[in-house]
mmCIF file of C-alpha atoms in Angstrom:
data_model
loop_
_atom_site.group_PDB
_atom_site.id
_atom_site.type_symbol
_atom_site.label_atom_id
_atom_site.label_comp_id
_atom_site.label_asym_id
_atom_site.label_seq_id
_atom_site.Cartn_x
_atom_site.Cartn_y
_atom_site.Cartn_z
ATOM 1 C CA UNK A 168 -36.186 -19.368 -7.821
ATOM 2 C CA UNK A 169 -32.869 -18.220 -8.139
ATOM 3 C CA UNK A 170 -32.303 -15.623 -11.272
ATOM 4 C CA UNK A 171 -29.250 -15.408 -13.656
ATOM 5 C CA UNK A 172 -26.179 -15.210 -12.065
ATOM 6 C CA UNK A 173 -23.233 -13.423 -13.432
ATOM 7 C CA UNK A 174 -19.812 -13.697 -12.304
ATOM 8 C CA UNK A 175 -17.341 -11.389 -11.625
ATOM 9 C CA UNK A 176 -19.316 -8.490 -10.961
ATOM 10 C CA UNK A 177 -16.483 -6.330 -11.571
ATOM 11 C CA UNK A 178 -13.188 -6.932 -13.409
ATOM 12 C CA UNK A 179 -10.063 -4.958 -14.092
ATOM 13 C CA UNK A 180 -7.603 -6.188 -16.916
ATOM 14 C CA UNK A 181 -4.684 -4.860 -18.220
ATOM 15 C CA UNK A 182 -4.535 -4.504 -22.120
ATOM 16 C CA UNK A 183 -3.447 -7.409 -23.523
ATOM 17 C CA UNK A 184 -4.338 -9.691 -21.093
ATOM 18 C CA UNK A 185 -7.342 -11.900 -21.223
ATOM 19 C CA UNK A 186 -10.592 -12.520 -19.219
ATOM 20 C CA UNK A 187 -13.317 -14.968 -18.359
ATOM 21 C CA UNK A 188 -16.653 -14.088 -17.610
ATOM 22 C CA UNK A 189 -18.990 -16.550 -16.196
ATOM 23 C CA UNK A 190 -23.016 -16.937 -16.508
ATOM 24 C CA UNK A 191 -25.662 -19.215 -14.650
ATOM 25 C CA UNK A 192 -28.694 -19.270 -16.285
ATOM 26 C CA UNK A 193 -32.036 -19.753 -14.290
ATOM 27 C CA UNK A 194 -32.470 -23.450 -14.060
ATOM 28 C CA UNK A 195 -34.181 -24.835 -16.684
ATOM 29 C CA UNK A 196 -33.575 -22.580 -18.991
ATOM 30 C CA UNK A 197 -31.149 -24.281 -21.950
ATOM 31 C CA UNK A 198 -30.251 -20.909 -23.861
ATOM 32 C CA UNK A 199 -28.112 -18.179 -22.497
ATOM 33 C CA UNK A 200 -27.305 -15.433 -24.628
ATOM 34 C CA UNK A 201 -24.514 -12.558 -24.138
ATOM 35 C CA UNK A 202 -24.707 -9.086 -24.633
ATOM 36 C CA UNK A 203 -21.889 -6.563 -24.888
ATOM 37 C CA UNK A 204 -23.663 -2.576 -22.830
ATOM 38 C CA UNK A 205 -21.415 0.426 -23.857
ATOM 39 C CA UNK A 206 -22.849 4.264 -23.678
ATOM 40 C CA UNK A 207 -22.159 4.778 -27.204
ATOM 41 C CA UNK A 208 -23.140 1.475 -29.128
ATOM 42 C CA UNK A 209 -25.855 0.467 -26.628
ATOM 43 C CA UNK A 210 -26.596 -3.538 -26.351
ATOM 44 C CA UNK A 211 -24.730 -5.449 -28.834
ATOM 45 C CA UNK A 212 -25.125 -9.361 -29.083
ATOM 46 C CA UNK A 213 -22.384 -11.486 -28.765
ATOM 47 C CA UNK A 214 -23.427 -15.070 -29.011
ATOM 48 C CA UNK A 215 -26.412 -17.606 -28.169
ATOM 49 C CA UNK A 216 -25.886 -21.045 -27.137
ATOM 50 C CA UNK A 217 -28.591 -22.963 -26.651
ATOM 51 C CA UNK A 218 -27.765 -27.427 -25.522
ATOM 52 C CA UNK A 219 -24.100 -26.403 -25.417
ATOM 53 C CA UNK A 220 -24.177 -25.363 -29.006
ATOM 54 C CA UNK A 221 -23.841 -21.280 -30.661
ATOM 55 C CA UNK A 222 -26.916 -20.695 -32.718
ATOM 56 C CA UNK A 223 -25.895 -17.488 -33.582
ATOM 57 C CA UNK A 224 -23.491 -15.121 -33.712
ATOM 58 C CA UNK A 225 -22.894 -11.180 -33.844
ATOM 59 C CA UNK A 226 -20.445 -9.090 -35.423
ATOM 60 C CA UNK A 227 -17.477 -9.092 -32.651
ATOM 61 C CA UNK A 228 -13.849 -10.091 -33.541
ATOM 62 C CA UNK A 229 -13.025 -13.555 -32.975
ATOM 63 C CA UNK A 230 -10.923 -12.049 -29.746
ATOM 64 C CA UNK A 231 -14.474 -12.792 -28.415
ATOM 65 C CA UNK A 232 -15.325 -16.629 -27.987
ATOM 66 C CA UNK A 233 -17.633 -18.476 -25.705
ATOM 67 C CA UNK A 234 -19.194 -21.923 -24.930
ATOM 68 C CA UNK A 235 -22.017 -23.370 -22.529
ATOM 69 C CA UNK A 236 -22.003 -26.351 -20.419
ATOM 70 C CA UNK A 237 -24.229 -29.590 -20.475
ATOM 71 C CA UNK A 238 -25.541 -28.079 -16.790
ATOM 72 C CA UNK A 239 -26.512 -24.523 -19.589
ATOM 73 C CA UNK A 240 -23.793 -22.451 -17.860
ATOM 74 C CA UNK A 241 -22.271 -20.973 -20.152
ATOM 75 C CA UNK A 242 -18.665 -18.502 -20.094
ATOM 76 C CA UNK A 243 -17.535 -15.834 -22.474
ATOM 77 C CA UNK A 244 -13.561 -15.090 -22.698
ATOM 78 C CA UNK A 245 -12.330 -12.366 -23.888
ATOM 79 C CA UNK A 246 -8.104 -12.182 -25.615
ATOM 80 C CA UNK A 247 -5.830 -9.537 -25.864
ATOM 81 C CA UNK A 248 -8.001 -6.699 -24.466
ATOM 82 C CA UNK A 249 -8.392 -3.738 -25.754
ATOM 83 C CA UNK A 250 -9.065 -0.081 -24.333
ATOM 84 C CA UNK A 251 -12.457 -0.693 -25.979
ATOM 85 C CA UNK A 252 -13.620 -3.919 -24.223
ATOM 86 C CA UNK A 253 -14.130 -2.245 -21.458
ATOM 87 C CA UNK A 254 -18.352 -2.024 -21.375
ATOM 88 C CA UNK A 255 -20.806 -4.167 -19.253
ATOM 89 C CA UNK A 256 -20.943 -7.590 -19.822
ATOM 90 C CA UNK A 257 -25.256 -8.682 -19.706
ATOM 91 C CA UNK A 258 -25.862 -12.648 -19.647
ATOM 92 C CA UNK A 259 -29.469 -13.592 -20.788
ATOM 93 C CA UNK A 260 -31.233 -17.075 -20.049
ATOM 94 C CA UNK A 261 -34.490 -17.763 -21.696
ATOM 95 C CA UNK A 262 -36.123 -21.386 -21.325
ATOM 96 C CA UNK A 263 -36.415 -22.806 -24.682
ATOM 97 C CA UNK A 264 -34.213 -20.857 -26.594
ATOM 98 C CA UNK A 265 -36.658 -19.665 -29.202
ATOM 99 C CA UNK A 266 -37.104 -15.847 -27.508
ATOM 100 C CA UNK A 267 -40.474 -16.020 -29.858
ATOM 101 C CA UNK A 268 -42.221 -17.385 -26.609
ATOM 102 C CA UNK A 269 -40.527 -15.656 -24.041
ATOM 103 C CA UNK A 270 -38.668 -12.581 -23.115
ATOM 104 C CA UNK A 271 -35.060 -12.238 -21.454
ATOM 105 C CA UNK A 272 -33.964 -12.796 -17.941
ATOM 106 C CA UNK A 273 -30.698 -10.835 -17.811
ATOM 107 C CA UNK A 274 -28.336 -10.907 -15.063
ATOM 108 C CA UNK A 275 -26.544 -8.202 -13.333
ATOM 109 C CA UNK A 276 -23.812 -8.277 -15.463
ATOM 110 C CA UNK A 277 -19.774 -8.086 -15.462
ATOM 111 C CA UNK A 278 -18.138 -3.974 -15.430
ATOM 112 C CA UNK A 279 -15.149 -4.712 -17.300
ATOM 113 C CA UNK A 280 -12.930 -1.604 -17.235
ATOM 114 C CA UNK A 281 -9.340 -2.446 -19.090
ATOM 115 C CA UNK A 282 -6.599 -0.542 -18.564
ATOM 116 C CA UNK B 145 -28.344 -6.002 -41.167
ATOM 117 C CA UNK B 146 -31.456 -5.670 -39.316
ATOM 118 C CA UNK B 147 -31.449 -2.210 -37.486
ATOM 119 C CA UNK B 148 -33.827 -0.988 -34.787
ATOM 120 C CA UNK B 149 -34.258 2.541 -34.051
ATOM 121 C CA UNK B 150 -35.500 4.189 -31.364
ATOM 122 C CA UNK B 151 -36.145 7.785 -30.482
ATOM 123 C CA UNK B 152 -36.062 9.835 -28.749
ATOM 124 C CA UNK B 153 -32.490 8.995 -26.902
ATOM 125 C CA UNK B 154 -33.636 11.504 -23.782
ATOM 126 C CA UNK B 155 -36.968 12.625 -22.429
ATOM 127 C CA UNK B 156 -36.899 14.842 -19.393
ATOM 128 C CA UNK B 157 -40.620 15.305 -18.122
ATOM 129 C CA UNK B 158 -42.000 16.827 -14.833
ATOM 130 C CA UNK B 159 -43.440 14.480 -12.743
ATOM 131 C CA UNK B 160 -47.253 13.480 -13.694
ATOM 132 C CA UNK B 161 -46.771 14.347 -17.853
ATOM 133 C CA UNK B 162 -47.357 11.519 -20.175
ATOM 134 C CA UNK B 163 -43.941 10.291 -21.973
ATOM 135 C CA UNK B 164 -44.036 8.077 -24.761
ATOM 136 C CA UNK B 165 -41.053 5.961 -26.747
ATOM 137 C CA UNK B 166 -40.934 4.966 -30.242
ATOM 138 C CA UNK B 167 -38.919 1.909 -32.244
ATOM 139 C CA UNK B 168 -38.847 1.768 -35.819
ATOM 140 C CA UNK B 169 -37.387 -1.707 -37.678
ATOM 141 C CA UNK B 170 -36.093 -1.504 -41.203
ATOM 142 C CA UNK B 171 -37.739 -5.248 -41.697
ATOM 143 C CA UNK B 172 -40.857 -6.573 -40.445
ATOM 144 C CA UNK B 173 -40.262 -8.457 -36.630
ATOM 145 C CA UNK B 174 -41.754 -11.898 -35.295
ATOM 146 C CA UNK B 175 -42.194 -9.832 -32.340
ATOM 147 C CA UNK B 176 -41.191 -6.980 -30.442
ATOM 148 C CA UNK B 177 -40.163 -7.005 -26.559
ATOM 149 C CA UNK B 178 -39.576 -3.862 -24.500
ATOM 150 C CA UNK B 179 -37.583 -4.019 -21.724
ATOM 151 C CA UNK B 180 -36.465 -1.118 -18.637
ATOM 152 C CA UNK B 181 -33.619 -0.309 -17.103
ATOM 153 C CA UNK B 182 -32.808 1.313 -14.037
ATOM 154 C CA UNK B 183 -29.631 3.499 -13.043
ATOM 155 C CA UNK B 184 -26.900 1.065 -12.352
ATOM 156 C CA UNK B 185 -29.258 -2.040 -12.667
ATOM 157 C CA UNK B 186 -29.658 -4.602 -15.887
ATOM 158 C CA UNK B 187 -32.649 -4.867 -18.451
ATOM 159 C CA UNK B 188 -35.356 -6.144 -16.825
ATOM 160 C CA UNK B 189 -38.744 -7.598 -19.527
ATOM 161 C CA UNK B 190 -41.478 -5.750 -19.491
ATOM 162 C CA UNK B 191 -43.441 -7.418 -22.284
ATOM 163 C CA UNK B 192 -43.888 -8.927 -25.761
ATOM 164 C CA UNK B 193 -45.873 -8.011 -28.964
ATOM 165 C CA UNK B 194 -46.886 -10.448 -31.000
ATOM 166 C CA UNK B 195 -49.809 -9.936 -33.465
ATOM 167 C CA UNK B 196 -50.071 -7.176 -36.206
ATOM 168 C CA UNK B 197 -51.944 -4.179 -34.328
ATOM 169 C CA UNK B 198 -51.760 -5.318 -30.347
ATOM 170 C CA UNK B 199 -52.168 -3.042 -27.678
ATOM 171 C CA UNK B 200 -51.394 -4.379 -24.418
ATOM 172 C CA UNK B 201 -51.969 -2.304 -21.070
ATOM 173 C CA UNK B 202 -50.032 -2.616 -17.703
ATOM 174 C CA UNK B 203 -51.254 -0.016 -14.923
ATOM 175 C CA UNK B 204 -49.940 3.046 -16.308
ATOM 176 C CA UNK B 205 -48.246 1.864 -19.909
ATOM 177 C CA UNK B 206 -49.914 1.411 -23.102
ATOM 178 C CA UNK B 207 -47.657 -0.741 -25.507
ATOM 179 C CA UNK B 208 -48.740 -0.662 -29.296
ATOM 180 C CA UNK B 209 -47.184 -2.887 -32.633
ATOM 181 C CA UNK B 210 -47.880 -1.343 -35.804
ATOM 182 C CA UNK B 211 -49.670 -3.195 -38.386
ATOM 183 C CA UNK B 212 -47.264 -3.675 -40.627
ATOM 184 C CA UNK B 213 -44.905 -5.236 -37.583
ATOM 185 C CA UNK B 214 -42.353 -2.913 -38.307
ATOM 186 C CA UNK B 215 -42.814 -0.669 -35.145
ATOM 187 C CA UNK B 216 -43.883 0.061 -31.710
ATOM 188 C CA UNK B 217 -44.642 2.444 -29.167
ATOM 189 C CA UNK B 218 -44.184 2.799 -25.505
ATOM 190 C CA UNK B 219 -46.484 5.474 -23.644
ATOM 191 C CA UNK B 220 -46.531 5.915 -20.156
ATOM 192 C CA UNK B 221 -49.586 7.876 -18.965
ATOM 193 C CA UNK B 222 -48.965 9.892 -15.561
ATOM 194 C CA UNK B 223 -45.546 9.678 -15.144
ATOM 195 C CA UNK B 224 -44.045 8.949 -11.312
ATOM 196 C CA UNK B 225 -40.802 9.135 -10.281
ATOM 197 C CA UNK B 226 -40.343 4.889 -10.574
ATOM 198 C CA UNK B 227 -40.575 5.169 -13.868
ATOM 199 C CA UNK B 228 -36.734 6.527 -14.210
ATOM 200 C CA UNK B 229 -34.606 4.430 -16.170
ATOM 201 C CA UNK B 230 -33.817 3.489 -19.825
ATOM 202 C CA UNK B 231 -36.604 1.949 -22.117
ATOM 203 C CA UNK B 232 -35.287 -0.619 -24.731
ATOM 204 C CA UNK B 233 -37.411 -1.822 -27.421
ATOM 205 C CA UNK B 234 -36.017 -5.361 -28.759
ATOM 206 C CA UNK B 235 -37.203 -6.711 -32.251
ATOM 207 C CA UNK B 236 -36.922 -10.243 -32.748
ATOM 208 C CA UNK B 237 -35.654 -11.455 -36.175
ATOM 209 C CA UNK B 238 -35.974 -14.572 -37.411
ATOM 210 C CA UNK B 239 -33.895 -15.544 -40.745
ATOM 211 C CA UNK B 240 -34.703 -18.248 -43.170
ATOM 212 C CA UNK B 241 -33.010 -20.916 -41.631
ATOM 213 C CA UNK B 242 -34.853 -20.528 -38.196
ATOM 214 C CA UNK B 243 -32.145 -18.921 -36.375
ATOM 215 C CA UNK B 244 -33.252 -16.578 -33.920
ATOM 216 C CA UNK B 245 -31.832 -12.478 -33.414
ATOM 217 C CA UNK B 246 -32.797 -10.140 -30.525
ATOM 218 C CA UNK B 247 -31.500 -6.999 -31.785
ATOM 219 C CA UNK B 248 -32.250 -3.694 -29.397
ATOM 220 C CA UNK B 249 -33.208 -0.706 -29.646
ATOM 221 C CA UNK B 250 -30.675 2.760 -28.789
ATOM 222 C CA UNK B 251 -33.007 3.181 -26.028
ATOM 223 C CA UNK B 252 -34.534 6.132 -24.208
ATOM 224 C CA UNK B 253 -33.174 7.359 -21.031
ATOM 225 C CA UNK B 254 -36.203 8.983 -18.969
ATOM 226 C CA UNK B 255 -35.928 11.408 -16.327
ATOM 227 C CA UNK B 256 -38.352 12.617 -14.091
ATOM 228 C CA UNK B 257 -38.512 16.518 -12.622
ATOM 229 C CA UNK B 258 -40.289 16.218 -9.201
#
């Protein structure tokens, strides 16, 4: 079966600007959670959203929003980027939402570099 | 907030030494996951602790929860040069009101000397 699929792969944005990122999760799966990879902080969560609803939420700026679909695919936007957006963007789809059962699928993620 | 700690941040063996990982959570964890990265590639799950005290054995890697659920090892036995990459150690929280948090580790970047 297919796995998670992440789109862009790779982005460049001026600062300022704006960006979408997008995320299929593996079908079936309901929750898709987002993930922010930088060198120095490591994975960071975002958000989870799990039937088109966030469950829960890290500690980002609200410059960082996101939402899910009814088909679970779910985007993440990003306004008014900043030098330090730039990181690796990591989409995660587990079935049932409750990660207690099962572990992460992550896609290949989005290379944001702003500029 | 809940913190997970993991150390050491770099481990450079030669090839066939054991290496081993460690993760340390300020509160106790429903569970613990440990995931690897490759160079260039995306976490990819390796496993899940559940139960106070498990031990759980693939080929080469022993994974261990401590009994108080509050941390974990990673020990890989033999090293080979596959086993380059970054090992993250994930601790799930769960708060009062049933809302799930998979907070990660700092990871350990391994590197293998042929």
């Amino acid at each position: 079966k297919a796995g998670v699929t992440q789109t862009p792969r790779y982005l460049i944005k001026t600062r300022g600007q704006q960006v979408t990122l997008s995320c299929s999760p593996i079908s079936g799966h309901r929750s898709v959670s987002w993930y922010q990879q930088t060198p120095g902080q490591g994975l960071q969560f975002l958000f989870e959203y799990f039937s088109e609803t966030q469950r829960n939420k890290g500690n980002f700026p609200g410059r960082f929003s996101g939402r899910q679909f009814s088909n679970s695919r779910s985007e993440m936007n990003v306004s008014t980027l900043e030098l330090g957006d730039s990181a690796l963007y990591l989409c995660a789809s587990s079935p049932d939402g409750r990660t207690a059962n099962y572990g992460y699928t992550f896609g290949s993620g989005t290379r944001l570099t702003v500029v | 907030g809940q913190q997970v700690m993991q150390i050491p941040q770099y481990q450079h063996v030669q090839e066939g030494e054991d290496f081993t990982t460690y993760c340390n959570s300020s509160t106790t964890l429903s569970n613990i996951q440990w995931y690897k990265q490759r160079p260039g590639g995306h976490p990819v799950f390796l496993i899940q602790l559940v139960k106070s005290g498990e031990v759980k054995k693939q080929k080469r890697l022993t994974f261990q929860f401590g009994e108080a659920k509050k941390n974990s090892s990673l020990h890989i036995t033999a090293t080979q040069t596959t086993d380059v990459g970054t090992y993250f150690c994930a601790g799930l929280f769960i708060s009062n009101f049933g809302n799930e948090k998979l907070t990660f580790g700092t990871g350990t970047r391994l590197t293998i000397i042929p």
